[in-house]
Amino acid sequence: MPGAIYAEGLVKTFGDVRALDGVDLDVPEGTVLGLLGPNGAGKTTTVRCLTTLLRPDSGRAVVAGLDVLRQPNEVRRSIGLSGQFAAVDEYLTGRENLQMVGQLYQMRARAAKVRAVELLEQFNLTDAADRPAKTYSGGMRRRLDLAAALVVSPPVMFMDEPTTGLDPRNRQMLWEVIKELVSGGTTLLLTTQYLEEADHLAHEIAVVDQGRVIARGTSDELKARTGGERVEVVVHDREHIPTASEVLRGFGKGDTTVEEHTRRLTVPVSGGAKLLAEVIRELDARGIEIDDIGLRRPTLDDVFLSLTGHMAESTDPDGGPGADARGRKPKTKEEAQ
């Protein structure tokens, strides 16, 4: 039986651009699916199709037991959505924004006021409740937008990169709110570029690239596919990078990644602390002075490099604003999402 969120063979094109190329998803009730992918991978397009904001060219989708194509109005009444950018009225106060959303959902005025007070307290906005939203900081606007998505306590939530631009304290606070929602039975589809966020929140992760789901599993399962550990070394002198790279190749289980500007070398390994001690001895024997060395688990970039052959976010200075991890700029506004 399909989960609370189910998609089969979703395809969406914008001219010559195939934004979705047969996306399949199945999210059990009361769980969190983290949808990971670089810019332009199709994450936001997937969310828009599942929330009735876009109509897929082909495929099937069911949300909260409702057919997205046949019952769009019923789907909208059963979900909450927080997009990439805060969608609040700048000229209304925080309290007025939440009350307005409640009344748009046909809540009685008194019930909308009570719910607004609850959410303002939950999102630590009580002190700013009666200030116009245009006076809010970026983090406060983000929290207000998320609060608005929860006015009717929907059984299914979609959050599209909800913590982008938040400082660590606000991000941690949002994580706690999400955990409370899910513990109460809410099903959540969360798009993010942060593996750390998926580590904290997602029961399962789906990796999307070029409009397709290319891998799926728990965070630990995905990390295991890239190798369980990494030795990371920062050499003191840049001229020692070639020799250090040669040393790491002798211990590694894959290619060595070199960051010239930071003098950092990274290689996948197996063997734990015992191997790390051997690496240190060999580097010392070769006369290579190091500033830092350690074992770590794979990061988001490691996962993406292993699965797709490119990094999760663009590091190419020629990519420019809006470029994806390959330095390719979106061809359409929708693809940029």
mmCIF file of N, CA and C in Angstrom, residues 7-108:
data_model
loop_
_atom_site.group_PDB
_atom_site.id
_atom_site.type_symbol
_atom_site.label_atom_id
_atom_site.label_comp_id
_atom_site.label_asym_id
_atom_site.label_seq_id
_atom_site.Cartn_x
_atom_site.Cartn_y
_atom_site.Cartn_z
ATOM 1 N N ALA A 7 4.894 8.696 -5.373
ATOM 2 C CA ALA A 7 5.033 9.164 -6.752
ATOM 3 C C ALA A 7 5.603 8.037 -7.593
ATOM 4 N N GLU A 8 5.096 7.945 -8.786
ATOM 5 C CA GLU A 8 5.540 6.900 -9.698
ATOM 6 C C GLU A 8 5.718 7.483 -11.102
ATOM 7 N N GLY A 9 6.955 7.475 -11.575
ATOM 8 C CA GLY A 9 7.248 7.875 -12.944
ATOM 9 C C GLY A 9 6.946 9.318 -13.274
ATOM 10 N N LEU A 10 7.187 10.243 -12.329
ATOM 11 C CA LEU A 10 6.897 11.653 -12.591
ATOM 12 C C LEU A 10 7.861 12.224 -13.636
ATOM 13 N N VAL A 11 7.281 12.828 -14.671
ATOM 14 C CA VAL A 11 8.060 13.469 -15.728
ATOM 15 C C VAL A 11 7.558 14.895 -15.885
ATOM 16 N N LYS A 12 8.483 15.845 -15.960
ATOM 17 C CA LYS A 12 8.135 17.239 -16.199
ATOM 18 C C LYS A 12 9.206 17.871 -17.076
ATOM 19 N N THR A 13 8.768 18.484 -18.173
ATOM 20 C CA THR A 13 9.700 19.153 -19.072
ATOM 21 C C THR A 13 9.353 20.625 -19.190
ATOM 22 N N PHE A 14 10.382 21.429 -19.437
ATOM 23 C CA PHE A 14 10.217 22.851 -19.730
ATOM 24 C C PHE A 14 10.952 23.113 -21.034
ATOM 25 N N GLY A 15 10.232 23.089 -22.140
ATOM 26 C CA GLY A 15 10.880 23.200 -23.434
ATOM 27 C C GLY A 15 11.746 21.979 -23.678
ATOM 28 N N ASP A 16 13.033 22.216 -23.923
ATOM 29 C CA ASP A 16 13.965 21.112 -24.160
ATOM 30 C C ASP A 16 14.557 20.548 -22.877
ATOM 31 N N VAL A 17 14.238 21.165 -21.748
ATOM 32 C CA VAL A 17 14.813 20.739 -20.469
ATOM 33 C C VAL A 17 13.897 19.714 -19.806
ATOM 34 N N ARG A 18 14.439 18.553 -19.502
ATOM 35 C CA ARG A 18 13.686 17.493 -18.815
ATOM 36 C C ARG A 18 13.987 17.606 -17.321
ATOM 37 N N ALA A 19 13.191 18.391 -16.615
ATOM 38 C CA ALA A 19 13.453 18.664 -15.195
ATOM 39 C C ALA A 19 13.247 17.431 -14.334
ATOM 40 N N LEU A 20 12.215 16.640 -14.634
ATOM 41 C CA LEU A 20 11.977 15.363 -13.960
ATOM 42 C C LEU A 20 11.953 14.280 -15.019
ATOM 43 N N ASP A 21 12.646 13.185 -14.725
ATOM 44 C CA ASP A 21 12.810 12.140 -15.735
ATOM 45 C C ASP A 21 12.415 10.775 -15.167
ATOM 46 N N GLY A 22 11.204 10.726 -14.585
ATOM 47 C CA GLY A 22 10.717 9.460 -14.042
ATOM 48 C C GLY A 22 11.013 9.291 -12.570
ATOM 49 N N VAL A 23 10.608 10.252 -11.742
ATOM 50 C CA VAL A 23 10.873 10.218 -10.305
ATOM 51 C C VAL A 23 9.899 9.269 -9.606
ATOM 52 N N ASP A 24 10.429 8.368 -8.791
ATOM 53 C CA ASP A 24 9.633 7.447 -7.964
ATOM 54 C C ASP A 24 9.953 7.715 -6.498
ATOM 55 N N LEU A 25 8.904 7.881 -5.689
ATOM 56 C CA LEU A 25 9.078 8.103 -4.250
ATOM 57 C C LEU A 25 7.990 7.357 -3.487
ATOM 58 N N ASP A 26 8.301 6.967 -2.262
ATOM 59 C CA ASP A 26 7.303 6.356 -1.386
ATOM 60 C C ASP A 26 7.698 6.670 0.054
ATOM 61 N N VAL A 27 6.913 7.525 0.708
ATOM 62 C CA VAL A 27 7.235 7.974 2.065
ATOM 63 C C VAL A 27 6.198 7.434 3.036
ATOM 64 N N PRO A 28 6.563 6.491 3.912
ATOM 65 C CA PRO A 28 5.602 5.953 4.881
ATOM 66 C C PRO A 28 5.064 7.033 5.815
ATOM 67 N N GLU A 29 3.866 6.827 6.295
ATOM 68 C CA GLU A 29 3.224 7.779 7.208
ATOM 69 C C GLU A 29 4.057 7.954 8.473
ATOM 70 N N GLY A 30 4.194 9.203 8.901
ATOM 71 C CA GLY A 30 4.899 9.496 10.140
ATOM 72 C C GLY A 30 6.408 9.426 10.042
ATOM 73 N N THR A 31 6.940 9.517 8.819
ATOM 74 C CA THR A 31 8.395 9.480 8.642
ATOM 75 C C THR A 31 8.854 10.709 7.862
ATOM 76 N N VAL A 32 10.180 10.883 7.793
ATOM 77 C CA VAL A 32 10.786 11.993 7.055
ATOM 78 C C VAL A 32 11.622 11.428 5.915
ATOM 79 N N LEU A 33 11.361 11.892 4.702
ATOM 80 C CA LEU A 33 12.220 11.579 3.571
ATOM 81 C C LEU A 33 13.027 12.824 3.236
ATOM 82 N N GLY A 34 14.348 12.701 3.263
ATOM 83 C CA GLY A 34 15.214 13.788 2.849
ATOM 84 C C GLY A 34 15.517 13.664 1.370
ATOM 85 N N LEU A 35 15.160 14.682 0.605
ATOM 86 C CA LEU A 35 15.419 14.695 -0.832
ATOM 87 C C LEU A 35 16.648 15.557 -1.074
ATOM 88 N N LEU A 36 17.759 14.903 -1.417
ATOM 89 C CA LEU A 36 19.026 15.596 -1.578
ATOM 90 C C LEU A 36 19.379 15.712 -3.052
ATOM 91 N N GLY A 37 20.037 16.810 -3.407
ATOM 92 C CA GLY A 37 20.480 16.971 -4.779
ATOM 93 C C GLY A 37 21.089 18.335 -4.991
ATOM 94 N N PRO A 38 21.957 18.466 -5.995
ATOM 95 C CA PRO A 38 22.560 19.768 -6.298
ATOM 96 C C PRO A 38 21.539 20.705 -6.911
ATOM 97 N N ASN A 39 21.903 21.974 -7.058
ATOM 98 C CA ASN A 39 21.026 22.932 -7.716
ATOM 99 C C ASN A 39 20.689 22.443 -9.121
ATOM 100 N N GLY A 40 19.411 22.536 -9.477
ATOM 101 C CA GLY A 40 18.985 22.105 -10.802
ATOM 102 C C GLY A 40 18.726 20.625 -10.926
ATOM 103 N N ALA A 41 18.783 19.872 -9.809
ATOM 104 C CA ALA A 41 18.611 18.419 -9.883
ATOM 105 C C ALA A 41 17.160 18.009 -10.075
ATOM 106 N N GLY A 42 16.217 18.882 -9.658
ATOM 107 C CA GLY A 42 14.805 18.551 -9.770
ATOM 108 C C GLY A 42 14.067 18.466 -8.446
ATOM 109 N N LYS A 43 14.728 18.859 -7.349
ATOM 110 C CA LYS A 43 14.101 18.751 -6.034
ATOM 111 C C LYS A 43 12.844 19.609 -5.937
ATOM 112 N N THR A 44 12.986 20.890 -6.241
ATOM 113 C CA THR A 44 11.860 21.804 -6.101
ATOM 114 C C THR A 44 10.757 21.489 -7.109
ATOM 115 N N THR A 45 11.140 21.077 -8.310
ATOM 116 C CA THR A 45 10.129 20.693 -9.296
ATOM 117 C C THR A 45 9.320 19.504 -8.785
ATOM 118 N N THR A 46 9.986 18.561 -8.129
ATOM 119 C CA THR A 46 9.283 17.424 -7.532
ATOM 120 C C THR A 46 8.285 17.894 -6.490
ATOM 121 N N VAL A 47 8.728 18.791 -5.602
ATOM 122 C CA VAL A 47 7.841 19.314 -4.562
ATOM 123 C C VAL A 47 6.648 20.034 -5.192
ATOM 124 N N ARG A 48 6.881 20.818 -6.216
ATOM 125 C CA ARG A 48 5.800 21.567 -6.849
ATOM 126 C C ARG A 48 4.781 20.644 -7.511
ATOM 127 N N CYS A 49 5.260 19.558 -8.080
ATOM 128 C CA CYS A 49 4.318 18.598 -8.671
ATOM 129 C C CYS A 49 3.493 17.903 -7.585
ATOM 130 N N LEU A 50 4.125 17.542 -6.486
ATOM 131 C CA LEU A 50 3.420 16.838 -5.415
ATOM 132 C C LEU A 50 2.452 17.740 -4.658
ATOM 133 N N THR A 51 2.674 19.050 -4.703
ATOM 134 C CA THR A 51 1.814 19.989 -3.974
ATOM 135 C C THR A 51 0.833 20.714 -4.896
ATOM 136 N N THR A 52 0.680 20.244 -6.118
ATOM 137 C CA THR A 52 -0.292 20.736 -7.111
ATOM 138 C C THR A 52 0.094 22.073 -7.731
ATOM 139 N N LEU A 53 1.280 22.592 -7.454
ATOM 140 C CA LEU A 53 1.685 23.868 -8.035
ATOM 141 C C LEU A 53 2.129 23.718 -9.489
ATOM 142 N N LEU A 54 2.540 22.513 -9.855
ATOM 143 C CA LEU A 54 2.863 22.183 -11.245
ATOM 144 C C LEU A 54 2.156 20.885 -11.596
ATOM 145 N N ARG A 55 1.747 20.772 -12.849
ATOM 146 C CA ARG A 55 1.134 19.530 -13.302
ATOM 147 C C ARG A 55 2.187 18.726 -14.070
ATOM 148 N N PRO A 56 2.497 17.511 -13.617
ATOM 149 C CA PRO A 56 3.491 16.712 -14.337
ATOM 150 C C PRO A 56 2.989 16.332 -15.725
ATOM 151 N N ASP A 57 3.906 16.136 -16.647
ATOM 152 C CA ASP A 57 3.537 15.718 -17.999
ATOM 153 C C ASP A 57 3.038 14.284 -18.012
ATOM 154 N N SER A 58 3.605 13.464 -17.146
ATOM 155 C CA SER A 58 3.150 12.082 -17.020
ATOM 156 C C SER A 58 3.546 11.563 -15.651
ATOM 157 N N GLY A 59 2.995 10.408 -15.295
ATOM 158 C CA GLY A 59 3.261 9.832 -13.990
ATOM 159 C C GLY A 59 2.071 9.946 -13.066
ATOM 160 N N ARG A 60 2.213 9.414 -11.877
ATOM 161 C CA ARG A 60 1.131 9.366 -10.889
ATOM 162 C C ARG A 60 1.653 9.817 -9.543
ATOM 163 N N ALA A 61 0.820 10.525 -8.791
ATOM 164 C CA ALA A 61 1.210 10.968 -7.447
ATOM 165 C C ALA A 61 0.003 10.931 -6.529
ATOM 166 N N VAL A 62 0.232 10.441 -5.320
ATOM 167 C CA VAL A 62 -0.807 10.375 -4.287
ATOM 168 C C VAL A 62 -0.230 10.984 -3.016
ATOM 169 N N VAL A 63 -0.956 11.926 -2.419
ATOM 170 C CA VAL A 63 -0.533 12.568 -1.173
ATOM 171 C C VAL A 63 -1.688 12.499 -0.183
ATOM 172 N N ALA A 64 -1.413 11.981 1.013
ATOM 173 C CA ALA A 64 -2.439 11.828 2.058
ATOM 174 C C ALA A 64 -3.634 11.032 1.530
ATOM 175 N N GLY A 65 -3.361 10.047 0.690
ATOM 176 C CA GLY A 65 -4.419 9.207 0.155
ATOM 177 C C GLY A 65 -5.223 9.839 -0.963
ATOM 178 N N LEU A 66 -4.794 10.997 -1.448
ATOM 179 C CA LEU A 66 -5.535 11.747 -2.469
ATOM 180 C C LEU A 66 -4.717 11.832 -3.750
ATOM 181 N N ASP A 67 -5.391 11.643 -4.879
ATOM 182 C CA ASP A 67 -4.727 11.727 -6.168
ATOM 183 C C ASP A 67 -4.421 13.190 -6.493
ATOM 184 N N VAL A 68 -3.158 13.491 -6.705
ATOM 185 C CA VAL A 68 -2.733 14.876 -6.911
ATOM 186 C C VAL A 68 -3.352 15.474 -8.171
ATOM 187 N N LEU A 69 -3.505 14.690 -9.217
ATOM 188 C CA LEU A 69 -4.039 15.210 -10.469
ATOM 189 C C LEU A 69 -5.558 15.302 -10.457
ATOM 190 N N ARG A 70 -6.211 14.361 -9.809
ATOM 191 C CA ARG A 70 -7.676 14.314 -9.835
ATOM 192 C C ARG A 70 -8.320 15.078 -8.684
ATOM 193 N N GLN A 71 -7.592 15.228 -7.573
ATOM 194 C CA GLN A 71 -8.172 15.859 -6.384
ATOM 195 C C GLN A 71 -7.261 16.971 -5.851
ATOM 196 N N PRO A 72 -6.880 17.932 -6.683
ATOM 197 C CA PRO A 72 -5.909 18.947 -6.246
ATOM 198 C C PRO A 72 -6.412 19.798 -5.086
ATOM 199 N N ASN A 73 -7.687 20.170 -5.083
ATOM 200 C CA ASN A 73 -8.200 21.012 -3.995
ATOM 201 C C ASN A 73 -8.148 20.283 -2.664
ATOM 202 N N GLU A 74 -8.509 19.002 -2.672
ATOM 203 C CA GLU A 74 -8.468 18.214 -1.436
ATOM 204 C C GLU A 74 -7.028 18.036 -0.948
ATOM 205 N N VAL A 75 -6.092 17.873 -1.893
ATOM 206 C CA VAL A 75 -4.682 17.746 -1.521
ATOM 207 C C VAL A 75 -4.216 19.013 -0.828
ATOM 208 N N ARG A 76 -4.568 20.173 -1.371
ATOM 209 C CA ARG A 76 -4.117 21.445 -0.793
ATOM 210 C C ARG A 76 -4.627 21.624 0.631
ATOM 211 N N ARG A 77 -5.809 21.088 0.924
ATOM 212 C CA ARG A 77 -6.359 21.213 2.283
ATOM 213 C C ARG A 77 -5.697 20.243 3.256
ATOM 214 N N SER A 78 -4.915 19.307 2.731
ATOM 215 C CA SER A 78 -4.338 18.263 3.579
ATOM 216 C C SER A 78 -2.834 18.405 3.773
ATOM 217 N N ILE A 79 -2.247 19.460 3.215
ATOM 218 C CA ILE A 79 -0.789 19.593 3.285
ATOM 219 C C ILE A 79 -0.384 20.964 3.806
ATOM 220 N N GLY A 80 0.852 21.034 4.249
ATOM 221 C CA GLY A 80 1.499 22.308 4.539
ATOM 222 C C GLY A 80 2.718 22.413 3.650
ATOM 223 N N LEU A 81 3.041 23.627 3.223
ATOM 224 C CA LEU A 81 4.172 23.829 2.318
ATOM 225 C C LEU A 81 4.961 25.053 2.742
ATOM 226 N N SER A 82 6.258 24.860 2.893
ATOM 227 C CA SER A 82 7.178 25.974 3.118
ATOM 228 C C SER A 82 8.204 25.937 2.004
ATOM 229 N N GLY A 83 8.186 26.964 1.143
ATOM 230 C CA GLY A 83 9.081 26.994 0.001
ATOM 231 C C GLY A 83 10.456 27.514 0.358
ATOM 232 N N GLN A 84 11.282 27.706 -0.675
ATOM 233 C CA GLN A 84 12.661 28.142 -0.442
ATOM 234 C C GLN A 84 12.731 29.561 0.101
ATOM 235 N N PHE A 85 11.749 30.387 -0.229
ATOM 236 C CA PHE A 85 11.787 31.782 0.186
ATOM 237 C C PHE A 85 10.556 32.094 1.029
ATOM 238 N N ALA A 86 10.751 32.871 2.083
ATOM 239 C CA ALA A 86 9.659 33.189 2.986
ATOM 240 C C ALA A 86 8.542 33.928 2.251
ATOM 241 N N ALA A 87 7.331 33.408 2.349
ATOM 242 C CA ALA A 87 6.183 33.999 1.656
ATOM 243 C C ALA A 87 5.267 34.642 2.693
ATOM 244 N N VAL A 88 5.704 35.773 3.219
ATOM 245 C CA VAL A 88 4.908 36.477 4.224
ATOM 246 C C VAL A 88 4.590 37.878 3.716
ATOM 247 N N ASP A 89 3.503 38.435 4.220
ATOM 248 C CA ASP A 89 3.125 39.805 3.863
ATOM 249 C C ASP A 89 3.927 40.760 4.735
ATOM 250 N N GLU A 90 4.793 41.539 4.126
ATOM 251 C CA GLU A 90 5.705 42.400 4.883
ATOM 252 C C GLU A 90 4.988 43.482 5.664
ATOM 253 N N TYR A 91 3.793 43.862 5.228
ATOM 254 C CA TYR A 91 3.097 44.987 5.855
ATOM 255 C C TYR A 91 2.150 44.558 6.961
ATOM 256 N N LEU A 92 1.979 43.245 7.132
ATOM 257 C CA LEU A 92 1.211 42.725 8.255
ATOM 258 C C LEU A 92 2.162 42.340 9.368
ATOM 259 N N THR A 93 1.670 42.352 10.578
ATOM 260 C CA THR A 93 2.488 41.885 11.693
ATOM 261 C C THR A 93 2.588 40.364 11.632
ATOM 262 N N GLY A 94 3.491 39.813 12.448
ATOM 263 C CA GLY A 94 3.591 38.362 12.512
ATOM 264 C C GLY A 94 2.272 37.732 12.915
ATOM 265 N N ARG A 95 1.628 38.306 13.923
ATOM 266 C CA ARG A 95 0.343 37.786 14.390
ATOM 267 C C ARG A 95 -0.706 37.840 13.275
ATOM 268 N N GLU A 96 -0.760 38.968 12.573
ATOM 269 C CA GLU A 96 -1.749 39.139 11.495
ATOM 270 C C GLU A 96 -1.506 38.180 10.344
ATOM 271 N N ASN A 97 -0.247 37.921 10.042
ATOM 272 C CA ASN A 97 0.069 36.952 8.995
ATOM 273 C C ASN A 97 -0.500 35.579 9.323
ATOM 274 N N LEU A 98 -0.292 35.130 10.546
ATOM 275 C CA LEU A 98 -0.758 33.798 10.937
ATOM 276 C C LEU A 98 -2.285 33.741 11.013
ATOM 277 N N GLN A 99 -2.897 34.796 11.528
ATOM 278 C CA GLN A 99 -4.361 34.826 11.585
ATOM 279 C C GLN A 99 -4.954 34.812 10.178
ATOM 280 N N MET A 100 -4.327 35.555 9.258
ATOM 281 C CA MET A 100 -4.823 35.588 7.889
ATOM 282 C C MET A 100 -4.773 34.200 7.254
ATOM 283 N N VAL A 101 -3.679 33.483 7.466
ATOM 284 C CA VAL A 101 -3.566 32.136 6.900
ATOM 285 C C VAL A 101 -4.656 31.234 7.478
ATOM 286 N N GLY A 102 -4.877 31.337 8.786
ATOM 287 C CA GLY A 102 -5.922 30.526 9.407
ATOM 288 C C GLY A 102 -7.292 30.799 8.793
ATOM 289 N N GLN A 103 -7.599 32.060 8.561
ATOM 290 C CA GLN A 103 -8.908 32.399 8.000
ATOM 291 C C GLN A 103 -9.010 31.998 6.532
ATOM 292 N N LEU A 104 -7.884 32.001 5.811
ATOM 293 C CA LEU A 104 -7.894 31.498 4.438
ATOM 294 C C LEU A 104 -8.217 30.004 4.408
ATOM 295 N N TYR A 105 -7.843 29.314 5.479
ATOM 296 C CA TYR A 105 -8.190 27.895 5.610
ATOM 297 C C TYR A 105 -9.585 27.712 6.232
ATOM 298 N N GLN A 106 -10.335 28.826 6.345
ATOM 299 C CA GLN A 106 -11.725 28.828 6.830
ATOM 300 C C GLN A 106 -11.834 28.460 8.310
ATOM 301 N N MET A 107 -10.779 28.782 9.070
ATOM 302 C CA MET A 107 -10.880 28.662 10.520
ATOM 303 C C MET A 107 -11.704 29.834 11.041
ATOM 304 N N ARG A 108 -12.408 29.639 12.136
ATOM 305 C CA ARG A 108 -13.109 30.742 12.780
ATOM 306 C C ARG A 108 -12.089 31.747 13.304
#
